[in-house]
PDB file of C-alpha atoms in Angstrom:
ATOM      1  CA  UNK A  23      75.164 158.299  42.132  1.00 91.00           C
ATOM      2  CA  UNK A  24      77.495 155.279  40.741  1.00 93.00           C
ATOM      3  CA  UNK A  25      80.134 156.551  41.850  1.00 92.00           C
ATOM      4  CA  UNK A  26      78.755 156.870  45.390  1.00 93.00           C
ATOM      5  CA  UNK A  27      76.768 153.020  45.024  1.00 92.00           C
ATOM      6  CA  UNK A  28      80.448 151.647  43.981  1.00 87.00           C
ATOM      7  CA  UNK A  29      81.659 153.058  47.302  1.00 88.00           C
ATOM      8  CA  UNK A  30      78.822 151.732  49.468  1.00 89.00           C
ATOM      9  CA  UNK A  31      78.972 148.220  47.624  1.00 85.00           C
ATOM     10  CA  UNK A  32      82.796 148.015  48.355  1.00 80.00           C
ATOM     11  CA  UNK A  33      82.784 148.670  51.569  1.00 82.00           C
ATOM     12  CA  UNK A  34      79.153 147.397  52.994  1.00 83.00           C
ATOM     13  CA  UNK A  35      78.018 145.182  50.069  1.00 80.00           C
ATOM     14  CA  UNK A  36      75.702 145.079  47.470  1.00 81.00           C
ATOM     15  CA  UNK A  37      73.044 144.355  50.280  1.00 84.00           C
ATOM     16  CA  UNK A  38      73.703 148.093  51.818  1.00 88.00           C
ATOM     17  CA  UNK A  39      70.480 149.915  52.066  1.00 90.00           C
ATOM     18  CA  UNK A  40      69.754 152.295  49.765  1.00 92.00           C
ATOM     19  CA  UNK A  41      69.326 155.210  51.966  1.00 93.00           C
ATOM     20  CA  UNK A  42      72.799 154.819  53.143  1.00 94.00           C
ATOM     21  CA  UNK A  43      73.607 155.145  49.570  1.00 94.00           C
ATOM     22  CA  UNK A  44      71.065 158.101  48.821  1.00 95.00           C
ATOM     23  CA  UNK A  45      72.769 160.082  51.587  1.00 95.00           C
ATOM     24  CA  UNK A  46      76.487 159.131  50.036  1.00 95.00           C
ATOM     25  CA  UNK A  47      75.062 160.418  46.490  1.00 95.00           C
ATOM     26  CA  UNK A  48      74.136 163.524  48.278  1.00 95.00           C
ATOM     27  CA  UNK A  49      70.565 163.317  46.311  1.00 95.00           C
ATOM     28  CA  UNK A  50      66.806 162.747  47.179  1.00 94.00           C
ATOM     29  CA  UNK A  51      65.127 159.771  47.457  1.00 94.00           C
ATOM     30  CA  UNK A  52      63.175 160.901  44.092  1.00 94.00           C
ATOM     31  CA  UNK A  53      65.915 161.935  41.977  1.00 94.00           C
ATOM     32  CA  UNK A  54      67.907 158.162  43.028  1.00 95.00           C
ATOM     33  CA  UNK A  55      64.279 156.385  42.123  1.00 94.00           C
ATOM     34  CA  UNK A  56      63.731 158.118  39.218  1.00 95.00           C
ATOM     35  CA  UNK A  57      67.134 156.520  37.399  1.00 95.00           C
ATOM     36  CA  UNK A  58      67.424 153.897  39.680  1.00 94.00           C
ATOM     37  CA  UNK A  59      63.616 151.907  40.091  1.00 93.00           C
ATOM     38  CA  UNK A  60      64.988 149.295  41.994  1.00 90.00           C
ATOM     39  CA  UNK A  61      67.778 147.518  43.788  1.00 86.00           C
ATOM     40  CA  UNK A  62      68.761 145.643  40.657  1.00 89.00           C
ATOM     41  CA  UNK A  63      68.566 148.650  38.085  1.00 92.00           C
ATOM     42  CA  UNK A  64      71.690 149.895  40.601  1.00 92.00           C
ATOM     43  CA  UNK A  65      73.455 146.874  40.971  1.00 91.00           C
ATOM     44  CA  UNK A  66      73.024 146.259  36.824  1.00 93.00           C
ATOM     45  CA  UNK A  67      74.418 149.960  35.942  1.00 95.00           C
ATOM     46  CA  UNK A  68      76.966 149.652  38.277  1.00 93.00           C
ATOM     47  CA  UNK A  69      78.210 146.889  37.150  1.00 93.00           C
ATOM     48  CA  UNK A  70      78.190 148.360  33.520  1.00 95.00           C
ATOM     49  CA  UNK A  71      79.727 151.035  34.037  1.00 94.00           C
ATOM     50  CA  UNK A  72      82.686 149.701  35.902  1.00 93.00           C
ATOM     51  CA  UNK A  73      82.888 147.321  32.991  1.00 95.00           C
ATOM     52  CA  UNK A  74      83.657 149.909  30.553  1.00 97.00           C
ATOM     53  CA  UNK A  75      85.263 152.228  32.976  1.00 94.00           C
ATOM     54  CA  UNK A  76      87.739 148.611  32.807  1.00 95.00           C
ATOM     55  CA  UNK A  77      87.799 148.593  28.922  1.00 97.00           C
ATOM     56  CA  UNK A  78      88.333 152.720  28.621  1.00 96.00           C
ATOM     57  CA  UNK A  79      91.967 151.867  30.747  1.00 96.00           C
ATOM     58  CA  UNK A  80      92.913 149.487  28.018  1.00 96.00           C
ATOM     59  CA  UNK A  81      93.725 152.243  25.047  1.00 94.00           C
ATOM     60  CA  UNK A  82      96.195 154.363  27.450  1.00 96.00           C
ATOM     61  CA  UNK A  83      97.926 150.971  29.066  1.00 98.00           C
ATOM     62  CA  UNK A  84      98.667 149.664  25.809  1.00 96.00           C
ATOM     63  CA  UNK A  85     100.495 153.400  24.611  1.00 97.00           C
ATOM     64  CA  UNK A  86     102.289 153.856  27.882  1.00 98.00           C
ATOM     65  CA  UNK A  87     103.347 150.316  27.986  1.00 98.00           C
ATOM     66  CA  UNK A  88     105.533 147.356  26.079  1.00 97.00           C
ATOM     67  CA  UNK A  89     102.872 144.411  25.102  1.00 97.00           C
ATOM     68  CA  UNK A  90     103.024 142.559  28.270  1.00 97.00           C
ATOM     69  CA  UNK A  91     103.821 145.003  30.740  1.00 97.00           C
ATOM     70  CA  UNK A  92     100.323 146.316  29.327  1.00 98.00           C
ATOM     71  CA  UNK A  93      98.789 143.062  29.127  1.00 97.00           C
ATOM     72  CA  UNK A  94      99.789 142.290  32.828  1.00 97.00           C
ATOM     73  CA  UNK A  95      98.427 145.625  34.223  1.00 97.00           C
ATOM     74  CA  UNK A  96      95.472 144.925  32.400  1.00 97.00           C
ATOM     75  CA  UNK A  97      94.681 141.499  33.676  1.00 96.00           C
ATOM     76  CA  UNK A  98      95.325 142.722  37.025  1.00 96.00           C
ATOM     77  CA  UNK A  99      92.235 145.661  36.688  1.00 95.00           C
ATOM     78  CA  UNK A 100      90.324 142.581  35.025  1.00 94.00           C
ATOM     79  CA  UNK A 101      91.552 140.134  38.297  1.00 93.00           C
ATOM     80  CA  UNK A 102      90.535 143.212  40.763  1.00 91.00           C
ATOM     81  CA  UNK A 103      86.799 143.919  38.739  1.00 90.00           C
ATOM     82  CA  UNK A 104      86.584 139.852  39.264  1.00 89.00           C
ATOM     83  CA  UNK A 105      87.626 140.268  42.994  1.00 87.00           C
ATOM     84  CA  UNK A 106      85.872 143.557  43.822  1.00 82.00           C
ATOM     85  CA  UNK A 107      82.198 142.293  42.075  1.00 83.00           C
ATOM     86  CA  UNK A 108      82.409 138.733  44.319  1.00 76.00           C
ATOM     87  CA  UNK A 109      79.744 139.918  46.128  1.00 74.00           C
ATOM     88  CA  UNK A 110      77.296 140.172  43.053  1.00 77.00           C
ATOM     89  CA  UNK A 111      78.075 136.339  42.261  1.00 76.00           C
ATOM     90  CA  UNK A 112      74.718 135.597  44.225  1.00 76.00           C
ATOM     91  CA  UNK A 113      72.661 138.137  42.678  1.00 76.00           C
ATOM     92  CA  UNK A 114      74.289 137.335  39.043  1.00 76.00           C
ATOM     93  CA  UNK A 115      73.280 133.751  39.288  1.00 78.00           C
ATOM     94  CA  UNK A 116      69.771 134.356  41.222  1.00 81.00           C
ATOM     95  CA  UNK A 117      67.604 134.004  38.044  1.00 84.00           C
ATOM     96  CA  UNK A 118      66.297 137.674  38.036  1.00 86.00           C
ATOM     97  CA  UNK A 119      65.714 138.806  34.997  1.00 90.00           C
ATOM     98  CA  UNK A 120      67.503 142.105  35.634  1.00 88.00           C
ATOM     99  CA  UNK A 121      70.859 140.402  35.978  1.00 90.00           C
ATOM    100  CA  UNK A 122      70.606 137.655  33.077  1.00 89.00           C
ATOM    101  CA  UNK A 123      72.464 139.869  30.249  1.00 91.00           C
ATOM    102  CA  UNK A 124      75.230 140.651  32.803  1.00 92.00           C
ATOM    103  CA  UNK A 125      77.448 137.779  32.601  1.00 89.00           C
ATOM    104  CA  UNK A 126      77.593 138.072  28.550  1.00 92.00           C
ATOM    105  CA  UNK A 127      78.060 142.045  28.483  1.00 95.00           C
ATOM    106  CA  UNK A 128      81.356 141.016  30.960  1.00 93.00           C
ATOM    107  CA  UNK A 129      82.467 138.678  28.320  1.00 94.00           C
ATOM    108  CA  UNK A 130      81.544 140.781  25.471  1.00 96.00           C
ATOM    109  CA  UNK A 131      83.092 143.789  26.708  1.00 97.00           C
ATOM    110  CA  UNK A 132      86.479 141.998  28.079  1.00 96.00           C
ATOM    111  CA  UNK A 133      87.215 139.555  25.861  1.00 96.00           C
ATOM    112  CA  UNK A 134      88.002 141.877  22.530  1.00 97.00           C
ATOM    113  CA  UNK A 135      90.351 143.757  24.607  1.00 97.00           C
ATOM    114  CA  UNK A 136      92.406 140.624  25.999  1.00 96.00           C
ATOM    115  CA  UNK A 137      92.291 139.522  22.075  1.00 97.00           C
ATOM    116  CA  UNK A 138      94.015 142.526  21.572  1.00 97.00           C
ATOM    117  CA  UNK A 139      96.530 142.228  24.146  1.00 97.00           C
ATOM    118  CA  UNK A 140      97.478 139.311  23.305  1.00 97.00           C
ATOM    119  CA  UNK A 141      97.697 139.488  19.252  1.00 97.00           C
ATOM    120  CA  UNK A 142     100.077 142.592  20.310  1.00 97.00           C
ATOM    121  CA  UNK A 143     102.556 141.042  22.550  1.00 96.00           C
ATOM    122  CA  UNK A 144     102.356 137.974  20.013  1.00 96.00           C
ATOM    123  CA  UNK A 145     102.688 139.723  17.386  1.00 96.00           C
ATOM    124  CA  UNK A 146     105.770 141.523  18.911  1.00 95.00           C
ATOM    125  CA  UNK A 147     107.186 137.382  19.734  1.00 94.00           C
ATOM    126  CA  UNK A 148     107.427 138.218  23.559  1.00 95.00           C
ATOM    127  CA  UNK A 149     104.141 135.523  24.308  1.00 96.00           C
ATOM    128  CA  UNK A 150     103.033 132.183  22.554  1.00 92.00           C
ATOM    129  CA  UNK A 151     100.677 132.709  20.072  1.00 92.00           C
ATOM    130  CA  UNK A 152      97.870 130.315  20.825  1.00 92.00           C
ATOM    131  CA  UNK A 153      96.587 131.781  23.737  1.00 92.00           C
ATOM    132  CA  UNK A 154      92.819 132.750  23.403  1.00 95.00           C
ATOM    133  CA  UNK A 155      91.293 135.700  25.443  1.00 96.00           C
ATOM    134  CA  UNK A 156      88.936 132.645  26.803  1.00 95.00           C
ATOM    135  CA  UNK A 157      91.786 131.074  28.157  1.00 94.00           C
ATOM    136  CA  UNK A 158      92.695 134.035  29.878  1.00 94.00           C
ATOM    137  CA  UNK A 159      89.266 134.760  30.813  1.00 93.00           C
ATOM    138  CA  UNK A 160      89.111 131.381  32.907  1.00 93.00           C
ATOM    139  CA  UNK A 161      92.082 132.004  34.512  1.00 94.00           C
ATOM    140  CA  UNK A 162      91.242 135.322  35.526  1.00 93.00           C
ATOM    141  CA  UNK A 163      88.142 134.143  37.101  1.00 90.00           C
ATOM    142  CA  UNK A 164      90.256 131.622  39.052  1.00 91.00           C
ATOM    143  CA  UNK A 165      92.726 133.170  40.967  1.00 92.00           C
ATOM    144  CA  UNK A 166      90.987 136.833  40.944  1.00 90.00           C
ATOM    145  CA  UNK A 167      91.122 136.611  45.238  1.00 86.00           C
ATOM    146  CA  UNK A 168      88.364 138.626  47.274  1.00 82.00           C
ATOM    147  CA  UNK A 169      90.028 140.892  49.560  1.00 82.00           C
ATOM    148  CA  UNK A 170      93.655 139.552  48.464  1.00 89.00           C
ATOM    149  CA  UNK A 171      95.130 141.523  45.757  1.00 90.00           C
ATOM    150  CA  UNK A 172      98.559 140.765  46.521  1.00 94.00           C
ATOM    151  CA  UNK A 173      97.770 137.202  46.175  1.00 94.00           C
ATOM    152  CA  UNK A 174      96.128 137.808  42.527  1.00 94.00           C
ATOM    153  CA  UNK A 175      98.846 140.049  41.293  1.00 95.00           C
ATOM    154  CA  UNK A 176     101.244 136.958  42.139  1.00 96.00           C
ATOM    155  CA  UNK A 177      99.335 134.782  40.171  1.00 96.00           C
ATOM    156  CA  UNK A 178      99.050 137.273  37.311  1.00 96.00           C
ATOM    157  CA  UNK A 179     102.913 137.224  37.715  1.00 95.00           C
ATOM    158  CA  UNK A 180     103.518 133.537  37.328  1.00 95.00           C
ATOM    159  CA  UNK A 181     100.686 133.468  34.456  1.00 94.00           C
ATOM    160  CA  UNK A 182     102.394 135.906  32.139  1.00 95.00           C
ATOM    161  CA  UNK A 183     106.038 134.254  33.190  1.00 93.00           C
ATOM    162  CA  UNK A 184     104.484 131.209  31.839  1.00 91.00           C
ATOM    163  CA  UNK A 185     103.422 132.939  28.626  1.00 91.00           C
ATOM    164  CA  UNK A 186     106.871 134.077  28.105  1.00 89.00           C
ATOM    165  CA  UNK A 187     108.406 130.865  28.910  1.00 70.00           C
ATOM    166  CA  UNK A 188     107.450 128.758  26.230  1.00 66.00           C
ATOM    167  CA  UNK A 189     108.061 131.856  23.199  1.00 53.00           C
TER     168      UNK A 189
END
């Protein structure tokens, strides 16, 4: 049923009925109400689970991958989770209670990994060393472009190339 709710929230948005995503789930209305009560119980395990489906990439990036080729193909999943969940900004920031821990289980979740990331590469002397997974974190959230990935991996380009330029 997530997997099927992802779909119907990427393409139609997260204000897509939910019989149109009932009938993408292949399930009855009861058996999507009985795990899903409302709208935002959906939206809110959604969003978790694509948040650590994010985080579960990191482990196999970082063994396939030098430091900041990882790093980069990391912070473009991050940029495209940013990009792809634009449409939740409204219901993130509309004061129900449902979506209130959402913002902080982002952070949580993310922000260990980028530490990671970046204490490797540092470690390894191919970035600066004072960068902070906030830092990042900001940034990410600033050029992450809704429906322009090719635009955001550019960015993501010039970013790193600016954390190897000053090493």
């Amino acid at each position: 049923m997530l997997a099927a709710a992802t779909e119907v929230f990427a393409t139609e948005g997260v204000d897509a009925s939910v019989r149109r995503i009932i009938a993408a789930a292949g399930v009855g209305a009861g058996t999507f109400y009985r795990h899903f009560p409302d709208r935002s119980a959906l939206i809110t395990a959604v969003f978790r689970h694509d948040v650590d489906a994010c985080v579960e990439t990191a482990a196999s990036l970082a063994d396939q991958y030098d430091p900041v080729e990882a790093l980069t193909r990391w912070m473009r999943q991050v940029a495209r989770f940013i990009s792809d969940k634009y449409g939740l900004k409204p219901a993130m920031h509309s004061g129900d209670p449902a979506y209130r821990g959402l913002p902080a289980y982002f952070l949580e979740s993310f922000t260990p990994v980028l530490a990671q990331f970046l204490n490797t590469a540092a470690a390894a002397g191919e970035i600066r060393a004072d960068i902070t997974p906030e830092d990042l974190m900001r940034v990410l959230s600033g050029i992450a472009a809704p429906d322009d990935h090719a635009y955001t991996d550019r960015m993501i380009d010039l970013l790193v190339d600016g954390l190897r330029h000053i090493v």
